[in-house]
């Protein structure tokens, strides 16, 4: 499996670097072909590659109260026809890559570069591990043009698709008030200040969620904090090298946002969402599982955001080199440091 992923990475790095020199027709076929291959790799992967495979097999035979109805529907459809659980993974992989590819095409002109960034981390994390989250995140990306256009009804309707595949997607509904307006004046100060404020709260161990004056929530949060303190759950470390790199990158994109806006109108919306995703690691640190899950589900916008660095530097090849280097770094961290897959 490692060899297959490495081949995919190298091919996409090559195609992304020379994306500007490929005709639109050929680029489209390469994009569709690469997405289809990724769907096949994720859908028909061996059963000993990821950490969640056995759990999904168990869900296939026995659902519980937390299982989304879409998984139950797909599993029952397979059980009463082919009766081979591997096709559940294949359907989820196909849905995931179809939504991701369609969303990339809607949100950016840098199709191959975005697919490369997706492969380097979120494909491994979502499409090959957290398969229900992968489809939910795809629906979220699909909803962003509606949010940008202030078509709130269509935005919320699309998010219902996300929630139907993973209940934690309900967090996406909080973004209905976000706009794609330019960051300037007091709003620029506000968005630039959010990460430092959340970092200070984290360092000072001030948990605003524990302070919520709702008995049930307050008790639950205190319980989570006790579990973390006893070492039963790994603590969140928002200041690791990867997170610091992400924070540095978001301020770089804020700095270059006006230049990027000439090429991609979604830049300000993407920046706001990325900031919220990064802040959630600090604000939800008392619940590590939730902190990682929420941050990853929101920061999926990185697959559109990071390739936009090609518009920020000259000569253009330097920007392309930055995108491919970022993808390679994320790929190495995902597989060899975070060890998302068993290789």
mmCIF file of C-alpha atoms in Angstrom:
data_model
loop_
_atom_site.group_PDB
_atom_site.id
_atom_site.type_symbol
_atom_site.label_atom_id
_atom_site.label_comp_id
_atom_site.label_asym_id
_atom_site.label_seq_id
_atom_site.Cartn_x
_atom_site.Cartn_y
_atom_site.Cartn_z
ATOM 1 C CA UNK A 1 0.000 0.000 0.000
ATOM 2 C CA UNK A 2 2.854 2.391 0.786
ATOM 3 C CA UNK A 3 4.251 1.904 -2.722
ATOM 4 C CA UNK A 4 0.870 2.688 -4.294
ATOM 5 C CA UNK A 5 0.478 5.863 -2.246
ATOM 6 C CA UNK A 6 4.034 6.952 -3.071
ATOM 7 C CA UNK A 7 3.415 6.427 -6.798
ATOM 8 C CA UNK A 8 0.206 8.456 -6.580
ATOM 9 C CA UNK A 9 2.019 11.207 -4.682
ATOM 10 C CA UNK A 10 4.899 11.451 -7.179
ATOM 11 C CA UNK A 11 2.559 11.438 -10.197
ATOM 12 C CA UNK A 12 0.322 14.122 -8.712
ATOM 13 C CA UNK A 13 3.325 16.227 -7.678
ATOM 14 C CA UNK A 14 4.564 16.084 -11.260
ATOM 15 C CA UNK A 15 1.142 16.904 -12.747
ATOM 16 C CA UNK A 16 0.495 19.704 -10.255
ATOM 17 C CA UNK A 17 3.890 21.296 -10.925
ATOM 18 C CA UNK A 18 3.237 21.420 -14.678
ATOM 19 C CA UNK A 19 -0.506 22.067 -14.383
ATOM 20 C CA UNK A 20 -0.283 25.414 -16.212
ATOM 21 C CA UNK A 21 1.299 23.771 -19.247
ATOM 22 C CA UNK A 22 -1.443 21.164 -19.728
ATOM 23 C CA UNK A 23 -4.459 21.953 -21.903
ATOM 24 C CA UNK A 24 -7.757 22.278 -20.033
ATOM 25 C CA UNK A 25 -9.197 19.191 -21.749
ATOM 26 C CA UNK A 26 -6.193 17.008 -20.894
ATOM 27 C CA UNK A 27 -6.058 18.475 -17.390
ATOM 28 C CA UNK A 28 -9.701 17.544 -16.837
ATOM 29 C CA UNK A 29 -9.118 13.944 -17.902
ATOM 30 C CA UNK A 30 -6.026 13.686 -15.721
ATOM 31 C CA UNK A 31 -8.010 15.124 -12.802
ATOM 32 C CA UNK A 32 -10.919 12.703 -13.259
ATOM 33 C CA UNK A 33 -8.544 9.783 -13.784
ATOM 34 C CA UNK A 34 -6.503 10.552 -10.670
ATOM 35 C CA UNK A 35 -9.661 10.943 -8.547
ATOM 36 C CA UNK A 36 -11.010 7.622 -9.885
ATOM 37 C CA UNK A 37 -7.744 5.804 -9.082
ATOM 38 C CA UNK A 38 -7.776 7.283 -5.566
ATOM 39 C CA UNK A 39 -11.357 6.029 -5.116
ATOM 40 C CA UNK A 40 -10.310 2.519 -6.180
ATOM 41 C CA UNK A 41 -7.282 2.550 -3.860
ATOM 42 C CA UNK A 42 -9.382 3.639 -0.871
ATOM 43 C CA UNK A 43 -12.368 1.439 -1.666
ATOM 44 C CA UNK A 44 -10.480 -1.806 -2.210
ATOM 45 C CA UNK A 45 -7.645 -1.342 0.284
ATOM 46 C CA UNK A 46 -6.530 -4.349 2.391
ATOM 47 C CA UNK A 47 -8.255 -4.873 5.734
ATOM 48 C CA UNK A 48 -5.071 -4.374 7.772
ATOM 49 C CA UNK A 49 -4.128 -0.866 6.591
ATOM 50 C CA UNK A 50 -6.230 1.484 8.719
ATOM 51 C CA UNK A 51 -7.358 1.603 12.351
ATOM 52 C CA UNK A 52 -11.109 1.773 11.727
ATOM 53 C CA UNK A 53 -11.586 -1.083 9.238
ATOM 54 C CA UNK A 54 -12.589 -3.680 11.843
ATOM 55 C CA UNK A 55 -15.029 -1.259 13.470
ATOM 56 C CA UNK A 56 -16.837 -0.766 10.166
ATOM 57 C CA UNK A 57 -17.034 -4.508 9.619
ATOM 58 C CA UNK A 58 -18.630 -4.777 13.068
ATOM 59 C CA UNK A 59 -21.100 -2.022 12.180
ATOM 60 C CA UNK A 60 -21.861 -3.877 8.951
ATOM 61 C CA UNK A 61 -23.173 -6.831 10.935
ATOM 62 C CA UNK A 62 -24.520 -5.034 13.998
ATOM 63 C CA UNK A 63 -25.596 -1.399 14.143
ATOM 64 C CA UNK A 64 -25.773 0.659 17.310
ATOM 65 C CA UNK A 65 -27.725 3.771 18.275
ATOM 66 C CA UNK A 66 -24.949 6.121 17.103
ATOM 67 C CA UNK A 67 -24.738 4.661 13.584
ATOM 68 C CA UNK A 68 -25.931 7.127 10.941
ATOM 69 C CA UNK A 69 -28.912 5.963 8.910
ATOM 70 C CA UNK A 70 -26.989 6.389 5.645
ATOM 71 C CA UNK A 71 -24.473 3.759 6.775
ATOM 72 C CA UNK A 72 -27.327 1.454 7.785
ATOM 73 C CA UNK A 73 -28.983 1.985 4.397
ATOM 74 C CA UNK A 74 -25.790 1.329 2.421
ATOM 75 C CA UNK A 75 -24.822 -1.675 4.576
ATOM 76 C CA UNK A 76 -28.289 -3.240 4.259
ATOM 77 C CA UNK A 77 -28.282 -2.658 0.511
ATOM 78 C CA UNK A 78 -24.993 -4.560 0.206
ATOM 79 C CA UNK A 79 -26.001 -7.284 2.681
ATOM 80 C CA UNK A 80 -29.196 -8.108 0.803
ATOM 81 C CA UNK A 81 -27.562 -8.076 -2.643
ATOM 82 C CA UNK A 82 -23.828 -8.775 -2.946
ATOM 83 C CA UNK A 83 -23.288 -9.508 0.759
ATOM 84 C CA UNK A 84 -19.641 -8.488 0.761
ATOM 85 C CA UNK A 85 -18.703 -5.695 3.164
ATOM 86 C CA UNK A 86 -15.813 -4.514 0.987
ATOM 87 C CA UNK A 87 -18.376 -2.852 -1.298
ATOM 88 C CA UNK A 88 -19.457 -0.627 1.593
ATOM 89 C CA UNK A 89 -15.933 0.792 1.581
ATOM 90 C CA UNK A 90 -16.035 1.044 -2.212
ATOM 91 C CA UNK A 91 -19.301 3.031 -2.160
ATOM 92 C CA UNK A 92 -18.017 5.432 0.488
ATOM 93 C CA UNK A 93 -14.753 5.937 -1.415
ATOM 94 C CA UNK A 94 -16.645 6.632 -4.641
ATOM 95 C CA UNK A 95 -18.976 9.102 -2.922
ATOM 96 C CA UNK A 96 -16.080 10.801 -1.155
ATOM 97 C CA UNK A 97 -13.922 11.277 -4.248
ATOM 98 C CA UNK A 98 -16.883 12.356 -6.395
ATOM 99 C CA UNK A 99 -17.824 15.071 -3.884
ATOM 100 C CA UNK A 100 -14.214 16.174 -3.356
ATOM 101 C CA UNK A 101 -13.456 16.318 -7.095
ATOM 102 C CA UNK A 102 -16.676 18.190 -7.919
ATOM 103 C CA UNK A 103 -16.073 20.650 -5.072
ATOM 104 C CA UNK A 104 -12.479 21.292 -6.124
ATOM 105 C CA UNK A 105 -13.639 22.055 -9.658
ATOM 106 C CA UNK A 106 -16.231 24.510 -8.288
ATOM 107 C CA UNK A 107 -13.889 26.284 -5.879
ATOM 108 C CA UNK A 108 -10.576 26.534 -7.736
ATOM 109 C CA UNK A 109 -8.831 26.469 -11.094
ATOM 110 C CA UNK A 110 -5.926 24.528 -9.575
ATOM 111 C CA UNK A 111 -7.572 21.122 -9.779
ATOM 112 C CA UNK A 112 -4.477 18.911 -9.739
ATOM 113 C CA UNK A 113 -2.745 20.949 -7.036
ATOM 114 C CA UNK A 114 -5.829 20.698 -4.790
ATOM 115 C CA UNK A 115 -6.066 16.958 -5.405
ATOM 116 C CA UNK A 116 -2.382 16.674 -4.455
ATOM 117 C CA UNK A 117 -2.934 18.491 -1.155
ATOM 118 C CA UNK A 118 -5.954 16.259 -0.493
ATOM 119 C CA UNK A 119 -3.929 13.103 -1.146
ATOM 120 C CA UNK A 120 -1.128 14.240 1.152
ATOM 121 C CA UNK A 121 -3.249 14.231 4.302
ATOM 122 C CA UNK A 122 -7.041 14.202 4.184
ATOM 123 C CA UNK A 123 -7.295 11.323 1.721
ATOM 124 C CA UNK A 124 -5.251 9.211 4.143
ATOM 125 C CA UNK A 125 -7.089 10.474 7.209
ATOM 126 C CA UNK A 126 -10.636 10.567 5.863
ATOM 127 C CA UNK A 127 -11.124 8.520 2.705
ATOM 128 C CA UNK A 128 -8.931 5.637 3.891
ATOM 129 C CA UNK A 129 -9.819 5.736 7.595
ATOM 130 C CA UNK A 130 -12.776 7.855 8.706
ATOM 131 C CA UNK A 131 -14.986 6.981 5.741
ATOM 132 C CA UNK A 132 -18.196 8.570 7.080
ATOM 133 C CA UNK A 133 -16.352 11.812 7.851
ATOM 134 C CA UNK A 134 -14.865 11.766 4.337
ATOM 135 C CA UNK A 135 -18.289 12.041 2.709
ATOM 136 C CA UNK A 136 -19.492 14.616 5.258
ATOM 137 C CA UNK A 137 -16.432 16.796 4.562
ATOM 138 C CA UNK A 138 -17.152 16.479 0.846
ATOM 139 C CA UNK A 139 -20.673 17.841 1.372
ATOM 140 C CA UNK A 140 -19.202 20.707 3.411
ATOM 141 C CA UNK A 141 -16.920 21.737 0.550
ATOM 142 C CA UNK A 142 -19.860 21.372 -1.814
ATOM 143 C CA UNK A 143 -21.847 23.855 0.304
ATOM 144 C CA UNK A 144 -19.248 26.659 0.280
ATOM 145 C CA UNK A 145 -20.274 28.308 -3.024
ATOM 146 C CA UNK A 146 -23.827 28.567 -1.632
ATOM 147 C CA UNK A 147 -22.511 30.153 1.564
ATOM 148 C CA UNK A 148 -20.400 32.592 -0.469
ATOM 149 C CA UNK A 149 -23.412 33.525 -2.618
ATOM 150 C CA UNK A 150 -25.562 33.863 0.541
ATOM 151 C CA UNK A 151 -27.947 31.190 -0.724
ATOM 152 C CA UNK A 152 -28.466 30.062 2.846
ATOM 153 C CA UNK A 153 -31.320 27.682 2.068
ATOM 154 C CA UNK A 154 -29.174 25.671 -0.362
ATOM 155 C CA UNK A 155 -26.225 25.902 2.042
ATOM 156 C CA UNK A 156 -28.223 24.414 4.913
ATOM 157 C CA UNK A 157 -29.827 21.795 2.670
ATOM 158 C CA UNK A 158 -26.401 20.628 1.469
ATOM 159 C CA UNK A 159 -25.217 20.417 5.072
ATOM 160 C CA UNK A 160 -28.099 18.053 5.840
ATOM 161 C CA UNK A 161 -26.303 15.668 3.497
ATOM 162 C CA UNK A 162 -23.158 16.060 5.608
ATOM 163 C CA UNK A 163 -25.035 15.394 8.869
ATOM 164 C CA UNK A 164 -26.688 12.320 7.384
ATOM 165 C CA UNK A 165 -23.223 10.795 6.916
ATOM 166 C CA UNK A 166 -21.696 11.948 10.204
ATOM 167 C CA UNK A 167 -23.551 13.545 13.103
ATOM 168 C CA UNK A 168 -20.592 15.712 14.138
ATOM 169 C CA UNK A 169 -21.154 17.664 10.902
ATOM 170 C CA UNK A 170 -23.743 19.655 12.811
ATOM 171 C CA UNK A 171 -20.848 21.983 13.663
ATOM 172 C CA UNK A 172 -20.949 23.213 10.057
ATOM 173 C CA UNK A 173 -24.316 24.890 10.663
ATOM 174 C CA UNK A 174 -22.548 27.443 12.880
ATOM 175 C CA UNK A 175 -20.969 29.000 9.796
ATOM 176 C CA UNK A 176 -24.167 30.275 8.171
ATOM 177 C CA UNK A 177 -23.308 33.876 9.141
ATOM 178 C CA UNK A 178 -19.851 33.836 7.529
ATOM 179 C CA UNK A 179 -19.349 35.873 4.365
ATOM 180 C CA UNK A 180 -16.705 36.137 1.696
ATOM 181 C CA UNK A 181 -16.199 39.852 2.293
ATOM 182 C CA UNK A 182 -12.698 41.278 2.276
ATOM 183 C CA UNK A 183 -10.759 41.396 5.536
ATOM 184 C CA UNK A 184 -10.078 45.044 6.343
ATOM 185 C CA UNK A 185 -10.297 47.537 9.181
ATOM 186 C CA UNK A 186 -11.692 46.236 12.441
ATOM 187 C CA UNK A 187 -12.601 42.891 10.874
ATOM 188 C CA UNK A 188 -9.005 42.297 9.834
ATOM 189 C CA UNK A 189 -7.923 42.975 13.428
ATOM 190 C CA UNK A 190 -10.669 40.687 14.744
ATOM 191 C CA UNK A 191 -9.749 37.684 12.581
ATOM 192 C CA UNK A 192 -6.007 38.178 13.095
ATOM 193 C CA UNK A 193 -6.536 38.288 16.863
ATOM 194 C CA UNK A 194 -8.557 35.082 17.216
ATOM 195 C CA UNK A 195 -5.677 32.579 17.156
ATOM 196 C CA UNK A 196 -3.468 34.508 19.655
ATOM 197 C CA UNK A 197 -6.441 34.970 22.012
ATOM 198 C CA UNK A 198 -7.311 31.267 21.882
ATOM 199 C CA UNK A 199 -3.628 30.362 22.363
ATOM 200 C CA UNK A 200 -3.419 32.558 25.479
ATOM 201 C CA UNK A 201 -6.585 30.948 26.898
ATOM 202 C CA UNK A 202 -5.053 27.515 26.257
ATOM 203 C CA UNK A 203 -1.750 28.415 27.949
ATOM 204 C CA UNK A 204 -3.581 29.912 30.930
ATOM 205 C CA UNK A 205 -5.751 26.758 31.100
ATOM 206 C CA UNK A 206 -8.914 28.836 30.884
ATOM 207 C CA UNK A 207 -11.578 26.573 29.435
ATOM 208 C CA UNK A 208 -14.570 28.635 28.345
ATOM 209 C CA UNK A 209 -16.591 25.486 27.688
ATOM 210 C CA UNK A 210 -16.297 24.400 31.316
ATOM 211 C CA UNK A 211 -17.501 27.838 32.309
ATOM 212 C CA UNK A 212 -20.760 27.434 30.386
ATOM 213 C CA UNK A 213 -23.440 27.782 33.114
ATOM 214 C CA UNK A 214 -25.444 24.787 31.937
ATOM 215 C CA UNK A 215 -25.307 21.984 34.556
ATOM 216 C CA UNK A 216 -25.071 18.993 32.189
ATOM 217 C CA UNK A 217 -22.464 20.569 29.883
ATOM 218 C CA UNK A 218 -20.444 21.914 32.806
ATOM 219 C CA UNK A 219 -20.352 18.491 34.498
ATOM 220 C CA UNK A 220 -19.433 16.698 31.266
ATOM 221 C CA UNK A 221 -16.587 19.093 30.547
ATOM 222 C CA UNK A 222 -15.214 18.728 34.065
ATOM 223 C CA UNK A 223 -15.369 14.944 33.692
ATOM 224 C CA UNK A 224 -13.407 15.117 30.420
ATOM 225 C CA UNK A 225 -10.789 17.311 32.076
ATOM 226 C CA UNK A 226 -10.425 14.786 34.914
ATOM 227 C CA UNK A 227 -9.944 11.924 32.440
ATOM 228 C CA UNK A 228 -7.245 13.858 30.579
ATOM 229 C CA UNK A 229 -5.511 14.794 33.846
ATOM 230 C CA UNK A 230 -5.336 11.121 34.859
ATOM 231 C CA UNK A 231 -3.654 10.330 31.549
ATOM 232 C CA UNK A 232 -6.479 8.171 30.213
ATOM 233 C CA UNK A 233 -6.672 10.289 27.046
ATOM 234 C CA UNK A 234 -3.842 11.934 25.142
ATOM 235 C CA UNK A 235 -3.729 15.675 25.564
ATOM 236 C CA UNK A 236 -4.050 18.049 22.647
ATOM 237 C CA UNK A 237 -0.793 19.771 21.682
ATOM 238 C CA UNK A 238 -1.756 22.774 19.530
ATOM 239 C CA UNK A 239 1.851 23.965 19.513
ATOM 240 C CA UNK A 240 3.382 21.024 17.665
ATOM 241 C CA UNK A 241 5.416 21.783 14.541
ATOM 242 C CA UNK A 242 2.595 20.967 12.125
ATOM 243 C CA UNK A 243 0.114 23.266 13.870
ATOM 244 C CA UNK A 244 2.666 26.074 14.104
ATOM 245 C CA UNK A 245 3.316 25.707 10.374
ATOM 246 C CA UNK A 246 -0.425 25.925 9.716
ATOM 247 C CA UNK A 247 -0.706 29.055 11.849
ATOM 248 C CA UNK A 248 2.229 30.659 10.022
ATOM 249 C CA UNK A 249 0.648 29.796 6.675
ATOM 250 C CA UNK A 250 -2.722 31.338 7.531
ATOM 251 C CA UNK A 251 -1.079 34.652 8.391
ATOM 252 C CA UNK A 252 0.846 34.434 5.126
ATOM 253 C CA UNK A 253 -2.440 33.999 3.269
ATOM 254 C CA UNK A 254 -3.966 36.953 5.119
ATOM 255 C CA UNK A 255 -0.949 39.046 4.088
ATOM 256 C CA UNK A 256 -1.306 38.001 0.441
ATOM 257 C CA UNK A 257 -5.113 37.847 0.366
ATOM 258 C CA UNK A 258 -5.623 40.832 -1.952
ATOM 259 C CA UNK A 259 -3.281 39.340 -4.534
ATOM 260 C CA UNK A 260 -4.965 35.945 -4.296
ATOM 261 C CA UNK A 261 -8.456 37.506 -4.505
ATOM 262 C CA UNK A 262 -7.662 38.532 -8.091
ATOM 263 C CA UNK A 263 -7.489 34.828 -8.968
ATOM 264 C CA UNK A 264 -9.882 33.180 -6.488
ATOM 265 C CA UNK A 265 -12.914 34.963 -5.045
ATOM 266 C CA UNK A 266 -13.318 32.471 -2.178
ATOM 267 C CA UNK A 267 -10.037 33.374 -0.466
ATOM 268 C CA UNK A 268 -11.537 35.421 2.396
ATOM 269 C CA UNK A 269 -14.132 32.753 3.211
ATOM 270 C CA UNK A 270 -11.435 30.057 3.163
ATOM 271 C CA UNK A 271 -9.210 32.106 5.477
ATOM 272 C CA UNK A 272 -12.017 32.607 8.003
ATOM 273 C CA UNK A 273 -12.864 28.906 8.047
ATOM 274 C CA UNK A 274 -9.209 27.904 8.423
ATOM 275 C CA UNK A 275 -8.822 30.289 11.382
ATOM 276 C CA UNK A 276 -11.900 28.767 13.048
ATOM 277 C CA UNK A 277 -10.516 25.279 12.438
ATOM 278 C CA UNK A 278 -7.171 26.195 14.003
ATOM 279 C CA UNK A 279 -8.850 27.904 16.969
ATOM 280 C CA UNK A 280 -10.957 24.819 17.670
ATOM 281 C CA UNK A 281 -7.783 22.915 18.608
ATOM 282 C CA UNK A 282 -7.260 25.394 21.444
ATOM 283 C CA UNK A 283 -10.891 25.869 22.503
ATOM 284 C CA UNK A 284 -11.775 22.154 22.538
ATOM 285 C CA UNK A 285 -8.481 20.963 24.024
ATOM 286 C CA UNK A 286 -10.284 19.594 27.108
ATOM 287 C CA UNK A 287 -11.945 17.042 24.816
ATOM 288 C CA UNK A 288 -9.064 15.751 22.649
ATOM 289 C CA UNK A 289 -11.199 13.522 20.413
ATOM 290 C CA UNK A 290 -13.572 16.387 19.668
ATOM 291 C CA UNK A 291 -10.721 18.883 19.206
ATOM 292 C CA UNK A 292 -9.032 16.775 16.541
ATOM 293 C CA UNK A 293 -12.277 15.789 14.812
ATOM 294 C CA UNK A 294 -13.736 19.308 14.594
ATOM 295 C CA UNK A 295 -10.432 20.858 13.525
ATOM 296 C CA UNK A 296 -9.910 18.268 10.791
ATOM 297 C CA UNK A 297 -13.467 18.612 9.501
ATOM 298 C CA UNK A 298 -13.158 22.388 9.170
ATOM 299 C CA UNK A 299 -9.545 22.535 7.980
ATOM 300 C CA UNK A 300 -10.463 20.408 4.962
ATOM 301 C CA UNK A 301 -10.603 23.840 3.266
ATOM 302 C CA UNK A 302 -6.794 23.610 3.145
ATOM 303 C CA UNK A 303 -7.077 21.538 -0.020
ATOM 304 C CA UNK A 304 -8.409 24.656 -1.759
ATOM 305 C CA UNK A 305 -6.459 27.224 0.260
ATOM 306 C CA UNK A 306 -2.875 25.922 0.150
ATOM 307 C CA UNK A 307 -2.566 25.644 -3.659
ATOM 308 C CA UNK A 308 -3.411 29.361 -3.870
ATOM 309 C CA UNK A 309 0.138 30.148 -2.757
ATOM 310 C CA UNK A 310 1.102 29.800 -6.443
ATOM 311 C CA UNK A 311 -0.394 33.264 -6.968
ATOM 312 C CA UNK A 312 1.685 34.884 -4.230
ATOM 313 C CA UNK A 313 5.264 34.604 -5.479
ATOM 314 C CA UNK A 314 7.214 35.109 -8.664
ATOM 315 C CA UNK A 315 8.498 33.303 -10.611
ATOM 316 C CA UNK A 316 5.460 31.005 -10.761
ATOM 317 C CA UNK A 317 7.545 27.839 -10.492
ATOM 318 C CA UNK A 318 8.545 28.887 -6.980
ATOM 319 C CA UNK A 319 4.910 28.895 -5.899
ATOM 320 C CA UNK A 320 4.424 25.482 -7.498
ATOM 321 C CA UNK A 321 7.472 24.227 -5.632
ATOM 322 C CA UNK A 322 5.955 25.528 -2.394
ATOM 323 C CA UNK A 323 2.716 23.614 -3.013
ATOM 324 C CA UNK A 324 4.480 20.336 -3.853
ATOM 325 C CA UNK A 325 6.837 20.727 -0.877
ATOM 326 C CA UNK A 326 3.864 21.337 1.438
ATOM 327 C CA UNK A 327 2.123 18.237 0.088
ATOM 328 C CA UNK A 328 5.259 16.108 0.535
ATOM 329 C CA UNK A 329 5.719 17.370 4.104
ATOM 330 C CA UNK A 330 2.105 16.598 5.034
ATOM 331 C CA UNK A 331 2.369 13.155 3.432
ATOM 332 C CA UNK A 332 5.492 12.271 5.424
ATOM 333 C CA UNK A 333 4.015 13.560 8.697
ATOM 334 C CA UNK A 334 0.714 11.719 8.146
ATOM 335 C CA UNK A 335 2.292 8.355 7.393
ATOM 336 C CA UNK A 336 5.579 8.282 9.276
ATOM 337 C CA UNK A 337 5.076 10.549 12.285
ATOM 338 C CA UNK A 338 1.334 10.478 13.008
ATOM 339 C CA UNK A 339 1.174 6.915 11.627
ATOM 340 C CA UNK A 340 -2.427 7.244 10.446
ATOM 341 C CA UNK A 341 -2.099 4.006 8.467
ATOM 342 C CA UNK A 342 -0.448 0.678 9.306
ATOM 343 C CA UNK A 343 2.355 0.340 6.761
#
